[in-house]
Amino acid sequence: MKKKYLYLFLRVLVYLLVLGAILYGLYESPYNPHPHSAEDIRRWVVGFGVWAPLIYVAVYTIRPLLLFPTLLLNLSAGVLFGPWWGILFLLLGGFGCASFCYLLGRFGGGNWLLRNFGGSWGERLTHYLVGSGSFKKMIILRTVPIFPYDPVSIIAGSVRLPFKIYAAATVLGMLPGAIAYNFLADAFGTPRFYAALAVTLLAFGIPLVWWQKNSASQALGSLKNFGKGSDNNGKEYRD
């Protein structure tokens, strides 16, 4: 038994050391601009000229490794490319990041990490995704704003959710938010800002309210119960 826990400890230690070294190298790289605002990202990306769209999509794809703030990347698409092209490049970048996290979960030891360290959220989402209706469930996880984007992607890969289902649901689920973010960024400093802000709040608020009122929340529990480790039927998910 002691050997088992020692082996587990060594695996975790090696995994964290490798991951830490990669993150430190990328964070301290002279090519990392360490943005503090959407304008910082805009100035940095624009510096690449005609390659700006490709750089934006590539940076968004590996965003978890660069530790770039997601909100700033979402807003900078509209600032960089305008509301219409911004939607396209935001979707491409978001899908690239979702695919990266999915592959990390599927081939990077995600299933092992999920079993040992997923906790109640990981167990709940795993039971949710492996059942029937995966496409609809994945769209719900993408549109309801309380579910963390990257962990959901890693869990989907870890439980081997078919990629074509995952990809289609991810793109459709991202679309309302991509539209809202781009028109919000494009409206900064104009009389249209408050209208764009209202649309953004609706884009995220309507799915949340619908999920709370709909039977879709039964499988995962209400918003109140989700963080407690039990569903609406009283089933407990222990860490």
Short mmCIF file of N, CA, C and O in Angstrom, two decimals, residues 40-52 55 80:
data_model
loop_
_atom_site.label_atom_id
_atom_site.label_comp_id
_atom_site.label_asym_id
_atom_site.label_seq_id
_atom_site.Cartn_x
_atom_site.Cartn_y
_atom_site.Cartn_z
N ASP A 40 -3.49 46.26 -24.79
CA ASP A 40 -2.15 45.66 -24.81
C ASP A 40 -2.09 44.53 -25.83
O ASP A 40 -1.11 44.41 -26.58
N ILE A 41 -3.10 43.69 -25.83
CA ILE A 41 -3.14 42.58 -26.79
C ILE A 41 -3.25 43.12 -28.21
O ILE A 41 -2.60 42.63 -29.14
N ARG A 42 -4.08 44.16 -28.39
CA ARG A 42 -4.26 44.74 -29.73
C ARG A 42 -2.93 45.26 -30.29
O ARG A 42 -2.56 44.96 -31.43
N ARG A 43 -2.19 46.02 -29.48
CA ARG A 43 -0.92 46.58 -29.95
C ARG A 43 0.08 45.48 -30.29
O ARG A 43 0.81 45.57 -31.28
N TRP A 44 0.09 44.44 -29.45
CA TRP A 44 1.04 43.34 -29.68
C TRP A 44 0.70 42.57 -30.95
O TRP A 44 1.57 42.32 -31.79
N VAL A 45 -0.56 42.21 -31.12
CA VAL A 45 -0.97 41.42 -32.28
C VAL A 45 -0.84 42.22 -33.56
O VAL A 45 -0.39 41.71 -34.59
N VAL A 46 -1.23 43.50 -33.54
CA VAL A 46 -1.15 44.34 -34.74
C VAL A 46 0.29 44.44 -35.23
O VAL A 46 0.53 44.59 -36.43
N GLY A 47 1.25 44.34 -34.31
CA GLY A 47 2.65 44.42 -34.70
C GLY A 47 3.08 43.32 -35.66
O GLY A 47 4.13 43.43 -36.30
N PHE A 48 2.30 42.26 -35.79
CA PHE A 48 2.64 41.17 -36.72
C PHE A 48 2.10 41.40 -38.13
O PHE A 48 2.25 40.54 -39.00
N GLY A 49 1.45 42.56 -38.35
CA GLY A 49 0.98 42.91 -39.68
C GLY A 49 -0.06 41.96 -40.22
O GLY A 49 -1.05 41.66 -39.55
N VAL A 50 0.18 41.46 -41.45
CA VAL A 50 -0.80 40.60 -42.11
C VAL A 50 -0.96 39.27 -41.38
O VAL A 50 -1.94 38.55 -41.61
N TRP A 51 -0.01 38.93 -40.52
CA TRP A 51 -0.08 37.68 -39.77
C TRP A 51 -0.90 37.82 -38.49
O TRP A 51 -1.04 36.85 -37.74
N ALA A 52 -1.43 39.01 -38.24
CA ALA A 52 -2.15 39.26 -36.98
C ALA A 52 -3.27 38.25 -36.70
O ALA A 52 -3.37 37.74 -35.58
N ILE A 55 -1.72 34.93 -35.66
CA ILE A 55 -1.10 35.04 -34.34
C ILE A 55 -2.17 35.02 -33.25
O ILE A 55 -2.02 34.36 -32.22
N LEU A 80 -9.56 44.26 -32.48
CA LEU A 80 -8.58 44.01 -33.52
C LEU A 80 -9.19 43.94 -34.92
O LEU A 80 -8.66 44.53 -35.87
#
